[in-house]
Amino acid sequence: MKKLHLTTIAAKSEGQPSVFIYKDDTLLKQINTSFPSTIELEDHASTLLFVCGNTQQTFSLDQLAQSDIHQIALADHLVIQLRLLPETQLLDHTNLILGICSGVLAISYSFFTTSNWSELLFILGSAIIVLVLFMTLYKNPIHIKQYNLRMFSAISALLLVFLLIPFENWTLKTLLGLSTITVITLFIKRYQRTLTLVYQPVGKP
């Protein structure tokens, strides 16, 4: 399954027209040119028809194999930029391993501690593991609100676990602290790189 990213990169002087995208006389999607959009195509799809008002443009996907980006001028005021959307993996293996290990440590510690926070540590550790596993299964194009909610929840849980571990257990606290700092650092770097790759236009109109 291919994913094609479409971005309106020209200023629109005549309102916000919709663009209809067809494949073999079948309507695939109607897009609002005010926002970026993504469509999914079967691997054997070869040509698309873009219709805006009385203007029609046929586009061959083979052209994307020759260059990473292509532009379709549907009108003087409307240019659509197309590119194949790379597969997005929001959570790298390092953060996955660190998240799971931190969750396991929190759960294990909750069984052996007599602290009043043992139940909370167990819940937080379980939440961390579930959140990072969900992130690895999230293969769709980025939905910013959902992504932020899941990742910020995981980071908040890591920080809470770090704060709830008493200083007497400095070895465990240090391990969790280093793990949390690494997860946050890698998250910020990968987040910025992924957003740039998916949403930032490669060229200018």
mmCIF file with all atom_site columns, C-alpha atoms in Angstrom:
data_model
loop_
_atom_site.group_PDB
_atom_site.id
_atom_site.type_symbol
_atom_site.label_atom_id
_atom_site.label_alt_id
_atom_site.label_comp_id
_atom_site.label_asym_id
_atom_site.label_entity_id
_atom_site.label_seq_id
_atom_site.pdbx_PDB_ins_code
_atom_site.Cartn_x
_atom_site.Cartn_y
_atom_site.Cartn_z
_atom_site.occupancy
_atom_site.B_iso_or_equiv
_atom_site.pdbx_formal_charge
_atom_site.auth_seq_id
_atom_site.auth_comp_id
_atom_site.auth_asym_id
_atom_site.auth_atom_id
_atom_site.pdbx_PDB_model_num
ATOM 1   C CA . MET A 1 1   ? 0.000   0.000  0.000   1.00 0.00 ? 1   MET A CA 1
ATOM 2   C CA . LYS A 1 2   ? 1.402   3.385  -1.048  1.00 0.00 ? 2   LYS A CA 1
ATOM 3   C CA . LYS A 1 3   ? 0.706   6.647  0.740   1.00 0.00 ? 3   LYS A CA 1
ATOM 4   C CA . LEU A 1 4   ? 0.738   9.861  -1.270  1.00 0.00 ? 4   LEU A CA 1
ATOM 5   C CA . HIS A 1 5   ? 1.091   13.198 0.494   1.00 0.00 ? 5   HIS A CA 1
ATOM 6   C CA . LEU A 1 6   ? -0.496  16.275 -1.061  1.00 0.00 ? 6   LEU A CA 1
ATOM 7   C CA . THR A 1 7   ? 0.205   19.856 -0.069  1.00 0.00 ? 7   THR A CA 1
ATOM 8   C CA . THR A 1 8   ? -1.137  23.095 -1.524  1.00 0.00 ? 8   THR A CA 1
ATOM 9   C CA . ILE A 1 9   ? 1.945   25.252 -1.956  1.00 0.00 ? 9   ILE A CA 1
ATOM 10  C CA . ALA A 1 10  ? 0.547   28.177 -3.987  1.00 0.00 ? 10  ALA A CA 1
ATOM 11  C CA . ALA A 1 11  ? -1.451  31.053 -2.616  1.00 0.00 ? 11  ALA A CA 1
ATOM 12  C CA . LYS A 1 12  ? -5.160  30.795 -3.341  1.00 0.00 ? 12  LYS A CA 1
ATOM 13  C CA . SER A 1 13  ? -6.768  33.988 -4.537  1.00 0.00 ? 13  SER A CA 1
ATOM 14  C CA . GLU A 1 14  ? -10.179 32.615 -5.410  1.00 0.00 ? 14  GLU A CA 1
ATOM 15  C CA . GLY A 1 15  ? -11.436 31.008 -2.240  1.00 0.00 ? 15  GLY A CA 1
ATOM 16  C CA . GLN A 1 16  ? -10.655 27.450 -1.226  1.00 0.00 ? 16  GLN A CA 1
ATOM 17  C CA . PRO A 1 17  ? -11.634 25.095 -4.076  1.00 0.00 ? 17  PRO A CA 1
ATOM 18  C CA . SER A 1 18  ? -11.852 21.366 -3.572  1.00 0.00 ? 18  SER A CA 1
ATOM 19  C CA . VAL A 1 19  ? -9.840  18.927 -5.654  1.00 0.00 ? 19  VAL A CA 1
ATOM 20  C CA . PHE A 1 20  ? -11.307 15.569 -6.670  1.00 0.00 ? 20  PHE A CA 1
ATOM 21  C CA . ILE A 1 21  ? -8.901  12.693 -7.198  1.00 0.00 ? 21  ILE A CA 1
ATOM 22  C CA . TYR A 1 22  ? -9.954  9.754  -9.384  1.00 0.00 ? 22  TYR A CA 1
ATOM 23  C CA . LYS A 1 23  ? -8.434  6.395  -10.236 1.00 0.00 ? 23  LYS A CA 1
ATOM 24  C CA . ASP A 1 24  ? -9.981  4.438  -13.093 1.00 0.00 ? 24  ASP A CA 1
ATOM 25  C CA . ASP A 1 25  ? -13.151 6.591  -12.992 1.00 0.00 ? 25  ASP A CA 1
ATOM 26  C CA . THR A 1 26  ? -13.486 5.905  -9.260  1.00 0.00 ? 26  THR A CA 1
ATOM 27  C CA . LEU A 1 27  ? -13.423 8.808  -6.846  1.00 0.00 ? 27  LEU A CA 1
ATOM 28  C CA . LEU A 1 28  ? -10.620 8.219  -4.349  1.00 0.00 ? 28  LEU A CA 1
ATOM 29  C CA . LYS A 1 29  ? -10.819 11.384 -2.329  1.00 0.00 ? 29  LYS A CA 1
ATOM 30  C CA . GLN A 1 30  ? -12.068 14.942 -2.242  1.00 0.00 ? 30  GLN A CA 1
ATOM 31  C CA . ILE A 1 31  ? -9.453  17.151 -0.633  1.00 0.00 ? 31  ILE A CA 1
ATOM 32  C CA . ASN A 1 32  ? -9.699  20.582 0.888   1.00 0.00 ? 32  ASN A CA 1
ATOM 33  C CA . THR A 1 33  ? -6.777  22.577 -0.481  1.00 0.00 ? 33  THR A CA 1
ATOM 34  C CA . SER A 1 34  ? -6.461  24.521 2.774   1.00 0.00 ? 34  SER A CA 1
ATOM 35  C CA . PHE A 1 35  ? -4.841  21.573 4.547   1.00 0.00 ? 35  PHE A CA 1
ATOM 36  C CA . PRO A 1 36  ? -2.273  18.859 3.764   1.00 0.00 ? 36  PRO A CA 1
ATOM 37  C CA . SER A 1 37  ? -3.843  15.543 2.887   1.00 0.00 ? 37  SER A CA 1
ATOM 38  C CA . THR A 1 38  ? -2.825  11.911 2.470   1.00 0.00 ? 38  THR A CA 1
ATOM 39  C CA . ILE A 1 39  ? -4.354  9.233  0.276   1.00 0.00 ? 39  ILE A CA 1
ATOM 40  C CA . GLU A 1 40  ? -3.661  5.496  0.243   1.00 0.00 ? 40  GLU A CA 1
ATOM 41  C CA . LEU A 1 41  ? -3.141  3.758  -3.081  1.00 0.00 ? 41  LEU A CA 1
ATOM 42  C CA . GLU A 1 42  ? -2.906  0.129  -4.052  1.00 0.00 ? 42  GLU A CA 1
ATOM 43  C CA . ASP A 1 43  ? 0.571   -0.934 -5.080  1.00 0.00 ? 43  ASP A CA 1
ATOM 44  C CA . HIS A 1 44  ? -0.491  -1.511 -8.675  1.00 0.00 ? 44  HIS A CA 1
ATOM 45  C CA . ALA A 1 45  ? -2.030  1.959  -9.055  1.00 0.00 ? 45  ALA A CA 1
ATOM 46  C CA . SER A 1 46  ? -0.332  3.790  -11.921 1.00 0.00 ? 46  SER A CA 1
ATOM 47  C CA . THR A 1 47  ? -2.258  6.951  -12.856 1.00 0.00 ? 47  THR A CA 1
ATOM 48  C CA . LEU A 1 48  ? -4.469  9.462  -11.076 1.00 0.00 ? 48  LEU A CA 1
ATOM 49  C CA . LEU A 1 49  ? -6.828  12.104 -12.387 1.00 0.00 ? 49  LEU A CA 1
ATOM 50  C CA . PHE A 1 50  ? -7.003  15.440 -10.564 1.00 0.00 ? 50  PHE A CA 1
ATOM 51  C CA . VAL A 1 51  ? -10.113 17.544 -11.176 1.00 0.00 ? 51  VAL A CA 1
ATOM 52  C CA . CYS A 1 52  ? -10.599 21.112 -9.966  1.00 0.00 ? 52  CYS A CA 1
ATOM 53  C CA . GLY A 1 53  ? -13.594 22.880 -11.495 1.00 0.00 ? 53  GLY A CA 1
ATOM 54  C CA . ASN A 1 54  ? -13.234 22.574 -15.252 1.00 0.00 ? 54  ASN A CA 1
ATOM 55  C CA . THR A 1 55  ? -9.524  21.733 -15.060 1.00 0.00 ? 55  THR A CA 1
ATOM 56  C CA . GLN A 1 56  ? -8.286  18.152 -15.289 1.00 0.00 ? 56  GLN A CA 1
ATOM 57  C CA . GLN A 1 57  ? -4.760  16.844 -14.950 1.00 0.00 ? 57  GLN A CA 1
ATOM 58  C CA . THR A 1 58  ? -3.611  13.243 -15.309 1.00 0.00 ? 58  THR A CA 1
ATOM 59  C CA . PHE A 1 59  ? -0.629  12.224 -13.223 1.00 0.00 ? 59  PHE A CA 1
ATOM 60  C CA . SER A 1 60  ? 1.465   9.080  -13.613 1.00 0.00 ? 60  SER A CA 1
ATOM 61  C CA . LEU A 1 61  ? 2.917   7.688  -10.397 1.00 0.00 ? 61  LEU A CA 1
ATOM 62  C CA . ASP A 1 62  ? 5.941   6.565  -12.380 1.00 0.00 ? 62  ASP A CA 1
ATOM 63  C CA . GLN A 1 63  ? 7.049   10.187 -12.319 1.00 0.00 ? 63  GLN A CA 1
ATOM 64  C CA . LEU A 1 64  ? 7.559   9.950  -8.556  1.00 0.00 ? 64  LEU A CA 1
ATOM 65  C CA . ALA A 1 65  ? 10.070  7.178  -9.125  1.00 0.00 ? 65  ALA A CA 1
ATOM 66  C CA . GLN A 1 66  ? 12.172  9.650  -11.089 1.00 0.00 ? 66  GLN A CA 1
ATOM 67  C CA . SER A 1 67  ? 11.985  12.449 -8.518  1.00 0.00 ? 67  SER A CA 1
ATOM 68  C CA . ASP A 1 68  ? 10.907  12.656 -4.898  1.00 0.00 ? 68  ASP A CA 1
ATOM 69  C CA . ILE A 1 69  ? 8.467   15.467 -5.511  1.00 0.00 ? 69  ILE A CA 1
ATOM 70  C CA . HIS A 1 70  ? 6.160   16.575 -8.285  1.00 0.00 ? 70  HIS A CA 1
ATOM 71  C CA . GLN A 1 71  ? 3.912   19.582 -8.798  1.00 0.00 ? 71  GLN A CA 1
ATOM 72  C CA . ILE A 1 72  ? 0.580   19.789 -10.592 1.00 0.00 ? 72  ILE A CA 1
ATOM 73  C CA . ALA A 1 73  ? -0.697  23.206 -11.642 1.00 0.00 ? 73  ALA A CA 1
ATOM 74  C CA . LEU A 1 74  ? -4.480  23.026 -11.626 1.00 0.00 ? 74  LEU A CA 1
ATOM 75  C CA . ALA A 1 75  ? -4.885  26.785 -11.989 1.00 0.00 ? 75  ALA A CA 1
ATOM 76  C CA . ASP A 1 76  ? -2.826  29.948 -11.841 1.00 0.00 ? 76  ASP A CA 1
ATOM 77  C CA . HIS A 1 77  ? -3.591  30.231 -8.155  1.00 0.00 ? 77  HIS A CA 1
ATOM 78  C CA . LEU A 1 78  ? -3.557  26.552 -7.258  1.00 0.00 ? 78  LEU A CA 1
ATOM 79  C CA . VAL A 1 79  ? -0.577  24.204 -7.328  1.00 0.00 ? 79  VAL A CA 1
ATOM 80  C CA . ILE A 1 80  ? -0.594  20.784 -5.681  1.00 0.00 ? 80  ILE A CA 1
ATOM 81  C CA . GLN A 1 81  ? 2.666   19.250 -4.524  1.00 0.00 ? 81  GLN A CA 1
ATOM 82  C CA . LEU A 1 82  ? 2.808   15.438 -4.450  1.00 0.00 ? 82  LEU A CA 1
ATOM 83  C CA . ARG A 1 83  ? 5.294   13.032 -2.920  1.00 0.00 ? 83  ARG A CA 1
ATOM 84  C CA . LEU A 1 84  ? 5.286   9.489  -1.687  1.00 0.00 ? 84  LEU A CA 1
ATOM 85  C CA . LEU A 1 85  ? 4.962   9.400  2.075   1.00 0.00 ? 85  LEU A CA 1
ATOM 86  C CA . PRO A 1 86  ? 7.679   7.284  3.682   1.00 0.00 ? 86  PRO A CA 1
ATOM 87  C CA . GLU A 1 87  ? 6.703   4.730  6.274   1.00 0.00 ? 87  GLU A CA 1
ATOM 88  C CA . THR A 1 88  ? 6.580   6.464  9.634   1.00 0.00 ? 88  THR A CA 1
ATOM 89  C CA . GLN A 1 89  ? 7.941   4.736  12.703  1.00 0.00 ? 89  GLN A CA 1
ATOM 90  C CA . LEU A 1 90  ? 7.425   7.128  15.581  1.00 0.00 ? 90  LEU A CA 1
ATOM 91  C CA . LEU A 1 91  ? 9.284   5.159  18.241  1.00 0.00 ? 91  LEU A CA 1
ATOM 92  C CA . ASP A 1 92  ? 12.801  3.884  17.590  1.00 0.00 ? 92  ASP A CA 1
ATOM 93  C CA . HIS A 1 93  ? 14.206  0.667  19.033  1.00 0.00 ? 93  HIS A CA 1
ATOM 94  C CA . THR A 1 94  ? 16.248  2.451  21.702  1.00 0.00 ? 94  THR A CA 1
ATOM 95  C CA . ASN A 1 95  ? 13.234  4.207  23.195  1.00 0.00 ? 95  ASN A CA 1
ATOM 96  C CA . LEU A 1 96  ? 11.207  1.020  22.907  1.00 0.00 ? 96  LEU A CA 1
ATOM 97  C CA . ILE A 1 97  ? 13.775  -0.968 24.876  1.00 0.00 ? 97  ILE A CA 1
ATOM 98  C CA . LEU A 1 98  ? 14.305  1.791  27.455  1.00 0.00 ? 98  LEU A CA 1
ATOM 99  C CA . GLY A 1 99  ? 10.561  2.268  27.911  1.00 0.00 ? 99  GLY A CA 1
ATOM 100 C CA . ILE A 1 100 ? 9.883   -1.437 28.412  1.00 0.00 ? 100 ILE A CA 1
ATOM 101 C CA . CYS A 1 101 ? 12.861  -1.853 30.774  1.00 0.00 ? 101 CYS A CA 1
ATOM 102 C CA . SER A 1 102 ? 11.772  1.173  32.814  1.00 0.00 ? 102 SER A CA 1
ATOM 103 C CA . GLY A 1 103 ? 8.244   -0.204 33.038  1.00 0.00 ? 103 GLY A CA 1
ATOM 104 C CA . VAL A 1 104 ? 9.505   -3.637 34.107  1.00 0.00 ? 104 VAL A CA 1
ATOM 105 C CA . LEU A 1 105 ? 11.748  -2.054 36.760  1.00 0.00 ? 105 LEU A CA 1
ATOM 106 C CA . ALA A 1 106 ? 8.845   -0.018 38.122  1.00 0.00 ? 106 ALA A CA 1
ATOM 107 C CA . ILE A 1 107 ? 6.595   -3.093 38.263  1.00 0.00 ? 107 ILE A CA 1
ATOM 108 C CA . SER A 1 108 ? 9.307   -5.228 39.887  1.00 0.00 ? 108 SER A CA 1
ATOM 109 C CA . TYR A 1 109 ? 10.067  -2.539 42.455  1.00 0.00 ? 109 TYR A CA 1
ATOM 110 C CA . SER A 1 110 ? 6.375   -2.248 43.339  1.00 0.00 ? 110 SER A CA 1
ATOM 111 C CA . PHE A 1 111 ? 6.365   -5.918 44.444  1.00 0.00 ? 111 PHE A CA 1
ATOM 112 C CA . PHE A 1 112 ? 9.354   -5.582 46.751  1.00 0.00 ? 112 PHE A CA 1
ATOM 113 C CA . THR A 1 113 ? 8.834   -2.153 48.291  1.00 0.00 ? 113 THR A CA 1
ATOM 114 C CA . THR A 1 114 ? 6.737   -1.403 51.357  1.00 0.00 ? 114 THR A CA 1
ATOM 115 C CA . SER A 1 115 ? 6.122   2.126  50.135  1.00 0.00 ? 115 SER A CA 1
ATOM 116 C CA . ASN A 1 116 ? 2.607   3.534  50.053  1.00 0.00 ? 116 ASN A CA 1
ATOM 117 C CA . TRP A 1 117 ? 3.204   4.183  46.360  1.00 0.00 ? 117 TRP A CA 1
ATOM 118 C CA . SER A 1 118 ? 3.612   0.515  45.399  1.00 0.00 ? 118 SER A CA 1
ATOM 119 C CA . GLU A 1 119 ? 0.215   0.294  43.687  1.00 0.00 ? 119 GLU A CA 1
ATOM 120 C CA . LEU A 1 120 ? 0.846   3.540  41.806  1.00 0.00 ? 120 LEU A CA 1
ATOM 121 C CA . LEU A 1 121 ? 4.282   2.328  40.698  1.00 0.00 ? 121 LEU A CA 1
ATOM 122 C CA . PHE A 1 122 ? 2.721   -0.875 39.362  1.00 0.00 ? 122 PHE A CA 1
ATOM 123 C CA . ILE A 1 123 ? 0.099   1.110  37.416  1.00 0.00 ? 123 ILE A CA 1
ATOM 124 C CA . LEU A 1 124 ? 2.680   3.542  36.040  1.00 0.00 ? 124 LEU A CA 1
ATOM 125 C CA . GLY A 1 125 ? 5.021   0.748  34.984  1.00 0.00 ? 125 GLY A CA 1
ATOM 126 C CA . SER A 1 126 ? 2.207   -1.075 33.218  1.00 0.00 ? 126 SER A CA 1
ATOM 127 C CA . ALA A 1 127 ? 1.086   2.158  31.532  1.00 0.00 ? 127 ALA A CA 1
ATOM 128 C CA . ILE A 1 128 ? 4.602   2.829  30.232  1.00 0.00 ? 128 ILE A CA 1
ATOM 129 C CA . ILE A 1 129 ? 4.858   -0.628 28.679  1.00 0.00 ? 129 ILE A CA 1
ATOM 130 C CA . VAL A 1 130 ? 1.417   -0.395 27.070  1.00 0.00 ? 130 VAL A CA 1
ATOM 131 C CA . LEU A 1 131 ? 2.046   3.119  25.710  1.00 0.00 ? 131 LEU A CA 1
ATOM 132 C CA . VAL A 1 132 ? 5.382   2.332  24.091  1.00 0.00 ? 132 VAL A CA 1
ATOM 133 C CA . LEU A 1 133 ? 4.028   -0.870 22.572  1.00 0.00 ? 133 LEU A CA 1
ATOM 134 C CA . PHE A 1 134 ? 1.089   1.060  21.114  1.00 0.00 ? 134 PHE A CA 1
ATOM 135 C CA . MET A 1 135 ? 3.538   3.578  19.655  1.00 0.00 ? 135 MET A CA 1
ATOM 136 C CA . THR A 1 136 ? 5.380   0.827  17.776  1.00 0.00 ? 136 THR A CA 1
ATOM 137 C CA . LEU A 1 137 ? 2.078   -0.329 16.248  1.00 0.00 ? 137 LEU A CA 1
ATOM 138 C CA . TYR A 1 138 ? 1.135   3.169  15.110  1.00 0.00 ? 138 TYR A CA 1
ATOM 139 C CA . LYS A 1 139 ? 1.956   3.007  11.393  1.00 0.00 ? 139 LYS A CA 1
ATOM 140 C CA . ASN A 1 140 ? -0.475  5.582  10.004  1.00 0.00 ? 140 ASN A CA 1
ATOM 141 C CA . PRO A 1 141 ? 0.540   9.113  9.029   1.00 0.00 ? 141 PRO A CA 1
ATOM 142 C CA . ILE A 1 142 ? 1.010   11.273 12.070  1.00 0.00 ? 142 ILE A CA 1
ATOM 143 C CA . HIS A 1 143 ? -2.036  12.552 13.906  1.00 0.00 ? 143 HIS A CA 1
ATOM 144 C CA . ILE A 1 144 ? -0.400  15.230 16.038  1.00 0.00 ? 144 ILE A CA 1
ATOM 145 C CA . LYS A 1 145 ? -2.856  15.224 18.955  1.00 0.00 ? 145 LYS A CA 1
ATOM 146 C CA . GLN A 1 146 ? -2.859  11.449 19.361  1.00 0.00 ? 146 GLN A CA 1
ATOM 147 C CA . TYR A 1 147 ? 0.898   11.202 19.028  1.00 0.00 ? 147 TYR A CA 1
ATOM 148 C CA . ASN A 1 148 ? 1.533   13.982 21.551  1.00 0.00 ? 148 ASN A CA 1
ATOM 149 C CA . LEU A 1 149 ? -0.964  12.511 24.007  1.00 0.00 ? 149 LEU A CA 1
ATOM 150 C CA . ARG A 1 150 ? 0.617   9.045  23.935  1.00 0.00 ? 150 ARG A CA 1
ATOM 151 C CA . MET A 1 151 ? 4.221   10.167 24.056  1.00 0.00 ? 151 MET A CA 1
ATOM 152 C CA . PHE A 1 152 ? 3.709   12.855 26.686  1.00 0.00 ? 152 PHE A CA 1
ATOM 153 C CA . SER A 1 153 ? 1.784   10.336 28.800  1.00 0.00 ? 153 SER A CA 1
ATOM 154 C CA . ALA A 1 154 ? 4.672   7.879  28.607  1.00 0.00 ? 154 ALA A CA 1
ATOM 155 C CA . ILE A 1 155 ? 7.213   10.570 29.500  1.00 0.00 ? 155 ILE A CA 1
ATOM 156 C CA . SER A 1 156 ? 5.038   11.813 32.387  1.00 0.00 ? 156 SER A CA 1
ATOM 157 C CA . ALA A 1 157 ? 4.765   8.272  33.724  1.00 0.00 ? 157 ALA A CA 1
ATOM 158 C CA . LEU A 1 158 ? 8.550   7.878  33.523  1.00 0.00 ? 158 LEU A CA 1
ATOM 159 C CA . LEU A 1 159 ? 9.068   11.117 35.416  1.00 0.00 ? 159 LEU A CA 1
ATOM 160 C CA . LEU A 1 160 ? 6.578   10.093 38.097  1.00 0.00 ? 160 LEU A CA 1
ATOM 161 C CA . VAL A 1 161 ? 8.272   6.726  38.548  1.00 0.00 ? 161 VAL A CA 1
ATOM 162 C CA . PHE A 1 162 ? 11.621  8.504  38.901  1.00 0.00 ? 162 PHE A CA 1
ATOM 163 C CA . LEU A 1 163 ? 10.201  10.868 41.547  1.00 0.00 ? 163 LEU A CA 1
ATOM 164 C CA . LEU A 1 164 ? 8.493   8.078  43.510  1.00 0.00 ? 164 LEU A CA 1
ATOM 165 C CA . ILE A 1 165 ? 11.646  5.961  43.831  1.00 0.00 ? 165 ILE A CA 1
ATOM 166 C CA . PRO A 1 166 ? 13.279  6.993  47.158  1.00 0.00 ? 166 PRO A CA 1
ATOM 167 C CA . PHE A 1 167 ? 16.840  8.333  47.153  1.00 0.00 ? 167 PHE A CA 1
ATOM 168 C CA . GLU A 1 168 ? 17.932  5.396  49.283  1.00 0.00 ? 168 GLU A CA 1
ATOM 169 C CA . ASN A 1 169 ? 17.651  3.264  46.150  1.00 0.00 ? 169 ASN A CA 1
ATOM 170 C CA . TRP A 1 170 ? 20.066  5.534  44.305  1.00 0.00 ? 170 TRP A CA 1
ATOM 171 C CA . THR A 1 171 ? 21.162  2.853  41.831  1.00 0.00 ? 171 THR A CA 1
ATOM 172 C CA . LEU A 1 172 ? 17.635  2.230  40.571  1.00 0.00 ? 172 LEU A CA 1
ATOM 173 C CA . LYS A 1 173 ? 16.841  5.938  40.681  1.00 0.00 ? 173 LYS A CA 1
ATOM 174 C CA . THR A 1 174 ? 19.943  6.738  38.619  1.00 0.00 ? 174 THR A CA 1
ATOM 175 C CA . LEU A 1 175 ? 19.100  4.077  36.034  1.00 0.00 ? 175 LEU A CA 1
ATOM 176 C CA . LEU A 1 176 ? 15.538  5.363  35.690  1.00 0.00 ? 176 LEU A CA 1
ATOM 177 C CA . GLY A 1 177 ? 16.752  8.958  35.554  1.00 0.00 ? 177 GLY A CA 1
ATOM 178 C CA . LEU A 1 178 ? 19.234  8.241  32.754  1.00 0.00 ? 178 LEU A CA 1
ATOM 179 C CA . SER A 1 179 ? 16.616  6.200  30.907  1.00 0.00 ? 179 SER A CA 1
ATOM 180 C CA . THR A 1 180 ? 14.071  9.013  31.171  1.00 0.00 ? 180 THR A CA 1
ATOM 181 C CA . ILE A 1 181 ? 16.531  11.661 29.958  1.00 0.00 ? 181 ILE A CA 1
ATOM 182 C CA . THR A 1 182 ? 17.520  9.460  26.998  1.00 0.00 ? 182 THR A CA 1
ATOM 183 C CA . VAL A 1 183 ? 13.893  8.789  26.055  1.00 0.00 ? 183 VAL A CA 1
ATOM 184 C CA . ILE A 1 184 ? 13.042  12.500 26.177  1.00 0.00 ? 184 ILE A CA 1
ATOM 185 C CA . THR A 1 185 ? 16.118  13.475 24.117  1.00 0.00 ? 185 THR A CA 1
ATOM 186 C CA . LEU A 1 186 ? 15.543  10.838 21.441  1.00 0.00 ? 186 LEU A CA 1
ATOM 187 C CA . PHE A 1 187 ? 11.824  11.640 21.350  1.00 0.00 ? 187 PHE A CA 1
ATOM 188 C CA . ILE A 1 188 ? 12.485  15.332 20.660  1.00 0.00 ? 188 ILE A CA 1
ATOM 189 C CA . LYS A 1 189 ? 15.029  14.590 17.931  1.00 0.00 ? 189 LYS A CA 1
ATOM 190 C CA . ARG A 1 190 ? 12.893  11.966 16.197  1.00 0.00 ? 190 ARG A CA 1
ATOM 191 C CA . TYR A 1 191 ? 9.751   14.077 16.559  1.00 0.00 ? 191 TYR A CA 1
ATOM 192 C CA . GLN A 1 192 ? 11.362  17.042 14.831  1.00 0.00 ? 192 GLN A CA 1
ATOM 193 C CA . ARG A 1 193 ? 12.887  14.882 12.093  1.00 0.00 ? 193 ARG A CA 1
ATOM 194 C CA . THR A 1 194 ? 9.630   13.041 11.407  1.00 0.00 ? 194 THR A CA 1
ATOM 195 C CA . LEU A 1 195 ? 7.545   16.205 11.262  1.00 0.00 ? 195 LEU A CA 1
ATOM 196 C CA . THR A 1 196 ? 10.038  17.763 8.853   1.00 0.00 ? 196 THR A CA 1
ATOM 197 C CA . LEU A 1 197 ? 9.998   14.671 6.658   1.00 0.00 ? 197 LEU A CA 1
ATOM 198 C CA . VAL A 1 198 ? 6.219   14.389 6.505   1.00 0.00 ? 198 VAL A CA 1
ATOM 199 C CA . TYR A 1 199 ? 4.893   17.934 6.642   1.00 0.00 ? 199 TYR A CA 1
ATOM 200 C CA . GLN A 1 200 ? 7.557   20.378 5.511   1.00 0.00 ? 200 GLN A CA 1
ATOM 201 C CA . PRO A 1 201 ? 7.407   21.090 1.776   1.00 0.00 ? 201 PRO A CA 1
ATOM 202 C CA . VAL A 1 202 ? 10.556  20.039 -0.011  1.00 0.00 ? 202 VAL A CA 1
ATOM 203 C CA . GLY A 1 203 ? 10.373  22.825 -2.568  1.00 0.00 ? 203 GLY A CA 1
ATOM 204 C CA . LYS A 1 204 ? 8.909   26.260 -2.828  1.00 0.00 ? 204 LYS A CA 1
ATOM 205 C CA . PRO A 1 205 ? 6.267   27.379 -5.299  1.00 0.00 ? 205 PRO A CA 1
#
